[in-house]
Short mmCIF file of C-alpha atoms in Angstrom, two decimals:
data_model
loop_
_atom_site.label_atom_id
_atom_site.label_comp_id
_atom_site.label_asym_id
_atom_site.label_seq_id
_atom_site.Cartn_x
_atom_site.Cartn_y
_atom_site.Cartn_z
CA MET A 1 0.00 0.00 0.00
CA GLU A 2 2.86 2.34 0.85
CA PHE A 3 4.38 1.82 -2.58
CA LEU A 4 1.03 2.66 -4.16
CA TRP A 5 0.91 6.01 -2.35
CA ILE A 6 4.50 6.76 -3.31
CA GLY A 7 3.78 5.88 -6.92
CA THR A 8 0.61 7.98 -6.93
CA ALA A 9 2.43 10.97 -5.40
CA ALA A 10 5.27 10.65 -7.90
CA PHE A 11 2.79 10.53 -10.79
CA LEU A 12 0.96 13.61 -9.48
CA ILE A 13 4.23 15.52 -9.13
CA PHE A 14 5.27 14.47 -12.61
CA PHE A 15 1.88 15.45 -14.06
CA LEU A 16 1.53 18.74 -12.18
CA GLN A 17 5.04 19.99 -12.98
CA ALA A 18 4.41 19.18 -16.66
CA VAL A 19 1.18 21.21 -16.62
CA LEU A 20 2.83 24.02 -14.65
CA TYR A 21 5.77 24.29 -17.08
CA GLN A 22 3.52 24.08 -20.13
CA LYS A 23 1.61 27.15 -18.95
CA ASN A 24 4.29 29.22 -17.26
CA TRP A 25 7.76 28.29 -18.51
CA GLY A 26 7.95 31.25 -20.90
CA LYS A 27 6.70 33.88 -18.45
CA GLY A 28 9.44 36.22 -17.29
CA LEU A 29 11.86 34.57 -19.73
CA GLU A 30 13.67 37.18 -21.81
CA ALA A 31 16.51 36.89 -24.31
CA LYS A 32 18.35 39.84 -25.81
CA ILE A 33 20.95 39.67 -28.57
CA GLU A 34 23.25 42.65 -29.16
CA PHE A 35 26.44 43.39 -31.08
CA SER A 36 29.42 45.16 -29.53
CA PRO A 37 30.44 47.26 -31.34
CA ALA A 38 27.56 47.69 -33.78
CA ILE A 39 29.93 48.71 -36.62
CA ILE A 40 33.16 47.00 -37.68
CA TRP A 41 35.32 46.92 -40.81
CA GLU A 42 35.64 43.83 -42.95
CA GLY A 43 38.22 41.53 -41.33
CA GLU A 44 37.83 43.00 -37.83
CA GLU A 45 36.64 41.23 -34.68
CA GLY A 46 33.35 41.87 -32.92
CA GLN A 47 31.35 40.41 -30.09
CA LEU A 48 27.85 39.01 -29.89
CA LYS A 49 26.27 39.18 -26.44
CA GLU A 50 23.49 36.84 -25.34
CA VAL A 51 21.64 38.09 -22.27
CA ILE A 52 19.17 35.54 -20.85
CA GLN A 53 16.88 36.45 -17.92
CA ASN A 54 14.61 34.15 -15.91
CA ARG A 55 12.41 36.48 -13.84
CA LYS A 56 10.22 33.93 -12.09
CA GLY A 57 10.43 31.35 -9.31
CA MET A 58 10.66 28.33 -11.64
CA PRO A 59 14.09 27.00 -12.59
CA LEU A 60 14.90 26.12 -16.19
CA PRO A 61 17.15 23.04 -16.11
CA VAL A 62 17.79 23.14 -19.88
CA LEU A 63 17.32 26.08 -22.25
CA HIS A 64 18.51 26.05 -25.87
CA VAL A 65 19.03 29.44 -27.54
CA ASN A 66 18.93 28.98 -31.32
CA LEU A 67 20.44 31.66 -33.56
CA GLN A 68 20.47 31.88 -37.34
CA SER A 69 22.75 34.23 -39.26
CA PRO A 70 24.39 34.58 -42.71
CA LYS A 71 27.77 32.99 -43.33
CA GLY A 72 29.66 36.27 -43.35
CA LEU A 73 30.36 36.04 -39.62
CA LYS A 74 32.92 33.48 -38.45
CA PHE A 75 32.65 32.64 -34.76
CA THR A 76 35.87 31.89 -32.89
CA SER A 77 34.19 28.97 -31.10
CA GLN A 78 32.62 26.50 -33.51
CA GLU A 79 30.97 24.38 -30.79
CA ASN A 80 27.23 23.78 -31.29
CA THR A 81 27.50 25.39 -34.74
CA ALA A 82 26.28 24.01 -38.06
CA VAL A 83 27.06 25.70 -41.38
CA SER A 84 25.06 25.19 -44.56
CA ASP A 85 23.32 28.00 -46.45
CA GLN A 86 23.51 29.96 -43.17
CA ILE A 87 25.11 29.61 -39.74
CA TYR A 88 22.93 27.76 -37.24
CA ARG A 89 24.10 28.07 -33.68
CA ARG A 90 22.60 26.46 -30.54
CA ASP A 91 23.82 27.60 -27.13
CA ILE A 92 22.76 25.73 -23.98
CA PHE A 93 21.89 27.43 -20.68
CA SER A 94 20.64 26.30 -17.27
CA LEU A 95 18.93 28.99 -15.21
CA LEU A 96 17.93 29.14 -11.56
CA PRO A 97 14.94 31.23 -10.41
CA TYR A 98 15.50 34.99 -10.86
CA GLN A 99 18.86 34.53 -12.57
CA GLN A 100 20.48 36.38 -15.46
CA ILE A 101 23.28 34.94 -17.59
CA THR A 102 25.36 36.93 -20.08
CA ARG A 103 27.46 35.06 -22.59
CA THR A 104 29.86 36.75 -25.03
CA LEU A 105 30.77 35.18 -28.38
CA THR A 106 33.69 36.50 -30.43
CA PHE A 107 33.48 36.54 -34.22
CA VAL A 108 35.25 37.97 -37.25
CA GLY A 109 33.40 39.93 -39.93
CA MET A 110 34.61 37.96 -42.94
CA LYS A 111 32.34 39.64 -45.46
CA ARG A 112 30.88 43.10 -45.99
CA GLY A 113 27.19 43.29 -45.16
CA CYS A 114 24.37 44.31 -42.87
CA TYR A 115 23.60 41.51 -40.42
CA ARG A 116 20.31 41.47 -38.54
CA TYR A 117 18.92 39.14 -35.89
CA ARG A 118 15.16 39.52 -36.19
CA GLU A 119 14.27 36.78 -33.72
CA VAL A 120 15.76 34.18 -31.41
CA GLU A 121 14.24 30.77 -30.72
CA LEU A 122 14.14 29.58 -27.10
CA VAL A 123 13.61 25.85 -26.51
CA GLY A 124 13.11 24.67 -22.93
CA ARG A 125 12.37 21.47 -20.99
CA THR A 126 10.47 20.62 -17.82
CA LEU A 127 12.10 19.44 -14.58
CA PHE A 128 11.94 15.90 -15.95
CA PHE A 129 13.21 17.01 -19.38
CA GLN A 130 9.87 16.78 -21.14
CA GLY A 131 9.35 18.94 -24.17
CA PRO A 132 10.31 20.68 -26.28
CA LEU A 133 8.75 23.95 -25.11
CA VAL A 134 9.28 26.60 -27.80
CA LYS A 135 9.16 30.39 -27.62
CA LYS A 136 10.25 32.84 -30.32
CA GLN A 137 11.28 36.33 -29.30
CA PRO A 138 11.76 39.31 -31.68
CA GLN A 139 15.18 40.97 -31.79
CA THR A 140 16.53 44.26 -33.14
CA ALA A 141 20.28 43.53 -33.19
CA VAL A 142 22.00 45.03 -36.25
CA LEU A 143 25.66 44.79 -37.24
CA TYR A 144 27.23 46.74 -40.10
CA VAL A 145 30.42 45.32 -41.61
CA TYR A 146 31.91 48.13 -43.68
CA PRO A 147 33.79 47.43 -46.94
CA LYS A 148 37.43 46.59 -46.38
CA ALA A 149 39.66 49.67 -46.20
CA ILE A 150 42.11 49.88 -49.10
CA SER A 151 45.17 51.97 -49.89
CA MET A 152 44.76 54.95 -52.23
CA LYS A 153 48.38 54.81 -53.39
CA PRO A 154 47.65 53.09 -56.74
CA VAL A 155 45.45 55.99 -57.84
CA LYS A 156 46.98 58.87 -55.89
CA ALA A 157 48.28 60.69 -58.96
CA ALA A 158 44.99 60.35 -60.85
CA CYS A 159 43.05 61.53 -57.82
CA GLU A 160 45.28 64.58 -57.44
CA GLU A 161 44.78 65.39 -61.11
CA MET A 162 41.01 65.30 -60.69
CA LEU A 163 41.24 67.46 -57.59
CA GLY A 164 43.54 69.99 -59.25
CA GLU A 165 40.71 72.07 -60.63
CA TYR A 166 38.81 71.83 -57.35
CA LEU A 167 41.81 73.02 -55.30
CA TRP A 168 42.24 75.96 -57.67
CA LYS A 169 38.59 76.92 -57.47
CA LYS A 170 38.66 76.79 -53.69
CA LYS A 171 40.99 79.79 -53.71
CA LEU A 172 38.15 81.95 -55.06
CA PHE A 173 36.29 84.26 -52.71
CA GLU A 174 33.42 82.83 -50.71
CA ASP A 175 29.91 83.72 -51.80
CA PRO A 176 28.33 85.82 -48.98
CA PHE A 177 24.85 85.06 -50.34
CA SER A 178 25.32 81.27 -50.12
CA PHE A 179 25.17 80.57 -46.39
CA GLN A 180 26.04 76.96 -45.54
CA GLY A 181 26.11 76.78 -41.73
CA ILE A 182 28.04 77.53 -38.52
CA ARG A 183 31.08 75.77 -37.10
CA ASN A 184 33.55 76.22 -34.22
CA TYR A 185 36.17 78.95 -34.52
CA GLU A 186 39.69 77.87 -35.53
CA PRO A 187 42.94 79.91 -35.22
CA HIS A 188 43.23 80.51 -38.97
CA ASP A 189 39.71 82.01 -39.23
CA SER A 190 39.18 85.73 -39.73
CA PHE A 191 37.37 87.74 -37.02
CA ARG A 192 35.04 88.99 -39.76
CA GLN A 193 33.62 85.45 -40.01
CA ILE A 194 32.63 85.28 -36.32
CA ASN A 195 28.91 84.96 -35.68
CA TRP A 196 28.51 87.09 -32.56
CA LYS A 197 24.88 86.07 -31.99
CA ALA A 198 25.92 82.42 -31.85
CA TYR A 199 28.74 83.40 -29.47
CA GLY A 200 26.24 85.13 -27.19
CA ARG A 201 24.00 82.05 -27.09
CA THR A 202 26.69 79.41 -26.58
CA GLY A 203 29.58 81.26 -24.99
CA GLN A 204 31.90 79.76 -27.63
CA LEU A 205 33.32 81.43 -30.71
CA LYS A 206 31.46 80.34 -33.86
CA VAL A 207 32.10 81.31 -37.47
CA ASN A 208 29.83 81.45 -40.51
CA VAL A 209 30.50 79.02 -43.33
CA PHE A 210 29.66 79.94 -46.94
CA ASP A 211 29.77 77.95 -50.16
CA HIS A 212 32.53 78.86 -52.56
CA THR A 213 31.54 80.67 -55.74
CA ALA A 214 32.60 77.59 -57.70
CA MET A 215 31.65 74.68 -55.47
CA VAL A 216 32.61 71.34 -56.99
CA LYS A 217 30.70 68.18 -56.25
CA ALA A 218 31.68 64.60 -56.92
CA ASP A 219 29.63 61.73 -58.34
CA ILE A 220 30.73 58.18 -57.58
CA LEU A 221 29.15 55.67 -59.96
CA LEU A 222 29.54 52.01 -59.03
CA ASN A 223 28.68 49.53 -61.76
CA LEU A 224 28.33 46.01 -60.35
CA GLU A 225 27.20 44.38 -63.57
CA ARG A 226 29.06 41.27 -64.71
CA ASP A 227 30.52 40.63 -68.17
CA ALA A 228 30.26 36.86 -67.77
CA ILE A 229 27.87 34.43 -66.08
CA TRP A 230 30.61 33.48 -63.64
CA THR A 231 32.65 36.32 -62.16
CA GLU A 232 35.09 36.14 -59.28
CA GLU A 233 33.45 37.59 -56.17
CA ILE A 234 36.46 39.77 -55.41
CA LEU A 235 35.73 41.96 -58.47
CA PRO A 236 32.36 43.47 -57.45
CA GLU A 237 33.59 43.67 -53.85
CA SER A 238 36.58 45.66 -55.10
CA VAL A 239 34.23 48.04 -56.90
CA ILE A 240 32.46 48.72 -53.59
CA ARG A 241 35.72 49.07 -51.65
CA ILE A 242 37.15 51.58 -54.12
CA GLY A 243 33.95 53.64 -54.05
CA ALA A 244 33.99 53.67 -50.25
CA ALA A 245 37.66 54.75 -50.14
CA PHE A 246 37.14 57.66 -52.56
CA ALA A 247 33.99 58.80 -50.77
CA LYS A 248 35.81 58.81 -47.44
CA GLN A 249 38.77 60.79 -48.81
CA TRP A 250 36.72 63.40 -50.67
CA ILE A 251 34.35 63.97 -47.75
CA SER A 252 37.35 64.50 -45.46
CA MET A 253 38.37 67.31 -47.82
CA GLY A 254 34.95 68.94 -47.62
CA ILE A 255 33.83 67.89 -51.11
CA PRO A 256 30.11 67.01 -51.35
CA VAL A 257 29.76 63.44 -52.62
CA ARG A 258 26.91 61.49 -54.16
CA VAL A 259 27.05 57.71 -54.61
CA ARG A 260 24.91 55.86 -57.11
CA THR A 261 25.03 52.15 -57.82
CA ASN A 262 23.05 49.50 -59.67
CA GLY A 263 23.41 47.06 -56.78
CA ARG A 264 20.15 46.09 -55.13
CA GLU A 265 19.62 46.96 -51.49
CA GLN A 266 19.25 44.08 -49.07
CA GLY A 267 15.59 43.06 -48.84
CA ARG A 268 14.44 45.61 -51.45
CA GLU A 269 13.98 45.90 -55.19
CA SER A 270 15.54 49.36 -55.45
CA ALA A 271 19.20 50.14 -56.09
CA VAL A 272 21.43 51.63 -53.39
CA GLU A 273 21.88 55.40 -53.82
CA VAL A 274 22.94 58.22 -51.48
CA GLY A 275 22.41 61.88 -52.38
CA PHE A 276 24.90 64.73 -52.14
CA GLY A 277 26.30 65.59 -48.75
CA ALA A 278 29.47 66.25 -46.80
CA GLY A 279 30.74 65.77 -43.28
CA PRO A 280 31.45 62.72 -41.12
CA GLU A 281 27.78 61.78 -40.75
CA HIS A 282 27.33 61.68 -44.52
CA GLY A 283 30.40 59.44 -44.78
CA GLU A 284 28.81 57.02 -42.30
CA THR A 285 25.59 57.08 -44.31
CA ILE A 286 27.48 56.11 -47.47
CA LEU A 287 29.38 53.28 -45.76
CA LYS A 288 26.17 51.86 -44.31
CA ALA A 289 24.44 52.06 -47.68
CA LEU A 290 27.31 50.25 -49.41
CA SER A 291 27.22 47.59 -46.68
CA ARG A 292 23.59 46.89 -47.54
CA ILE A 293 24.28 46.01 -51.19
CA ASP A 294 23.27 42.40 -51.77
CA LEU A 295 25.22 41.03 -54.73
CA GLU A 296 23.22 37.80 -54.71
CA GLU A 297 20.08 39.75 -55.65
CA GLY A 298 21.57 40.83 -58.99
CA VAL A 299 21.69 44.35 -60.42
CA GLY A 300 19.47 46.77 -62.28
CA MET A 301 20.22 49.43 -64.87
CA GLY A 302 21.15 52.05 -62.29
CA ALA A 303 19.94 55.66 -62.13
CA TRP A 304 23.17 57.10 -63.51
CA ARG A 305 22.97 54.98 -66.66
CA ARG A 306 19.28 55.70 -67.20
CA GLU A 307 19.83 59.43 -66.89
CA ALA A 308 22.85 59.41 -69.19
CA ALA A 309 20.95 57.38 -71.78
CA ILE A 310 17.99 59.79 -71.58
CA GLY A 311 20.28 62.77 -71.73
CA SER A 312 22.07 61.60 -74.86
CA GLY A 313 18.80 61.90 -76.77
CA ASN A 314 17.35 64.87 -74.92
CA LYS A 315 18.68 68.33 -75.80
CA GLN A 316 16.80 69.97 -72.94
CA PHE A 317 18.47 67.64 -70.47
CA LEU A 318 21.87 68.52 -71.91
CA LYS A 319 21.12 72.26 -71.93
CA ASN A 320 19.76 72.46 -68.39
CA GLY A 321 22.55 73.04 -65.88
CA GLN A 322 20.41 72.47 -62.78
CA GLY A 323 18.43 69.63 -61.30
CA GLU A 324 19.02 66.35 -59.51
CA GLY A 325 19.18 64.47 -62.80
CA ASN A 326 22.42 66.11 -63.88
CA PHE A 327 25.99 65.15 -63.07
CA SER A 328 28.70 66.99 -61.20
CA GLY A 329 32.08 68.27 -62.34
CA MET A 330 33.97 65.22 -61.05
CA ILE A 331 32.82 61.70 -61.89
CA LEU A 332 34.46 58.55 -60.60
CA TYR A 333 33.25 55.47 -62.47
CA VAL A 334 34.25 52.14 -60.94
CA SER A 335 33.45 49.00 -62.93
CA HIS A 336 35.08 45.69 -63.80
CA SER A 337 32.66 45.42 -66.71
CA SER A 338 33.44 47.01 -70.08
CA ARG A 339 30.09 46.67 -71.82
CA ILE A 340 29.93 49.05 -74.77
CA GLU A 341 26.50 50.47 -73.81
CA ASP A 342 27.87 51.50 -70.41
CA ILE A 343 31.02 53.01 -71.90
CA ARG A 344 28.96 55.06 -74.37
CA CYS A 345 27.10 56.59 -71.41
CA LEU A 346 30.42 57.31 -69.69
CA GLU A 347 31.85 59.00 -72.78
CA TYR A 348 28.70 61.08 -73.09
CA LEU A 349 29.22 62.37 -69.56
CA ARG A 350 32.85 63.21 -70.35
CA GLN A 351 31.86 65.12 -73.47
CA ARG A 352 29.51 67.21 -71.36
CA GLY A 353 32.56 68.66 -69.65
CA SER A 354 32.86 66.51 -66.54
CA GLN A 355 36.21 65.27 -65.29
CA VAL A 356 35.86 61.48 -65.59
CA LEU A 357 38.07 58.75 -64.16
CA TRP A 358 37.30 55.10 -64.83
CA ILE A 359 38.86 52.62 -62.41
CA CYS A 360 38.66 49.01 -63.56
CA PRO A 361 39.40 46.27 -60.98
CA PHE A 362 40.82 43.08 -62.49
CA THR A 363 42.25 39.70 -61.64
CA GLN A 364 44.75 37.91 -63.84
CA ARG A 365 42.16 35.31 -64.86
CA GLN A 366 39.58 37.91 -65.78
CA LYS A 367 42.15 39.92 -67.73
CA GLU A 368 42.94 36.89 -69.87
CA GLN A 369 39.23 36.23 -70.46
CA LYS A 370 38.73 39.81 -71.66
CA ARG A 371 41.71 39.54 -74.00
CA LEU A 372 40.26 36.44 -75.65
CA ALA A 373 36.80 38.01 -75.86
CA ALA A 374 38.22 41.16 -77.49
CA GLN A 375 39.55 39.08 -80.38
CA THR A 376 35.98 38.18 -81.41
CA ASN A 377 34.45 41.58 -80.65
CA ASN A 378 34.66 44.15 -83.45
CA GLU A 379 33.88 47.13 -81.22
CA LYS A 380 36.23 47.73 -78.28
CA TRP A 381 35.87 50.21 -75.45
CA GLU A 382 39.06 51.99 -76.59
CA SER A 383 37.24 53.19 -79.71
CA VAL A 384 34.38 54.61 -77.63
CA TYR A 385 35.84 56.07 -74.42
CA GLN A 386 38.51 58.76 -74.74
CA GLY A 387 38.89 59.61 -71.06
CA GLN A 388 41.24 58.48 -68.31
CA LYS A 389 41.20 54.82 -67.26
CA LEU A 390 43.20 53.05 -64.56
CA ASP A 391 43.43 49.32 -63.88
CA TRP A 392 43.29 48.19 -60.27
CA ARG A 393 44.54 44.74 -59.32
CA ALA A 394 41.94 43.21 -57.02
CA GLU A 395 43.35 41.49 -53.94
CA GLU A 396 41.71 39.79 -50.96
#
């Protein structure tokens, strides 16, 4: 009889704890995923923090935290990690009542991109390991991996040549009717530039900033189209890296920059484009936009090519010197493709009076393929484009 009571009590405990966990195991259970830092450069290390909280009186003997992310992040610890089309990671926790556990995972940003954790899956068990008990929790963790920084030495001379006219124009007098903003006073500033009202409000010397009478802007056009069905991945990535490097350098010199590409934005049908702007914040905007280009989604025509094609047959477009549809005095065109229709658009822009520089990333294999293809192609880019072109050897 005693064994019967013990068996009955054990069954009731087993049954009741199962019912109790089924109803309440997820209450007070929170999981938060965050990146530290939220921005890194390609090839740099970062950290992923998992913060798990159990804010109730029930222990959780086993809790699996399932994460899913693209393959561009390489975790230092490969335990409980499976790699296929994406990275599937399962971390195991055991939480006491009212306990918080923080676990830090180190990774390397192997590939440029924008990485988001939209949800995390929590899988628990009862005291007697019954289950699974599943709960999905939304997340907002975002990591930007900026394009790899590259050296500007290979194109330093060409860049200085393009900037020559800009540096000359900057010596002209400022336009007092073109107010741009206010900045902090620096020792080389004239006292005539001081904004005394701003000084009265802030207690710090501020000076007025005006546009120059001949302000030069720069267009960066990134063509990510492929000449062949199979193209080495390093080539379009080099296009993005070169565009990022030029944008960063020109913005540091105070030159307004616009970036237009035909690369599709991650999760959208539209191409990645950033309007004119200058200053550190605009540089960050460009780097984030370039990080969001998804090469696997393919490319479109690109706004710059559409506008150039329209302009070549539209006299009003050519005549009008204003408007967002027109191009600036400096144009950097970066493309590993040499399609004739694209080069015709580029030559059209050059003939309009813009300073144009075409930088063409290449690998030895791709260079040989182009040489063989040129033998069977009657029309070559050399017969179409008369501007400056520089080859850039693409390296990992």
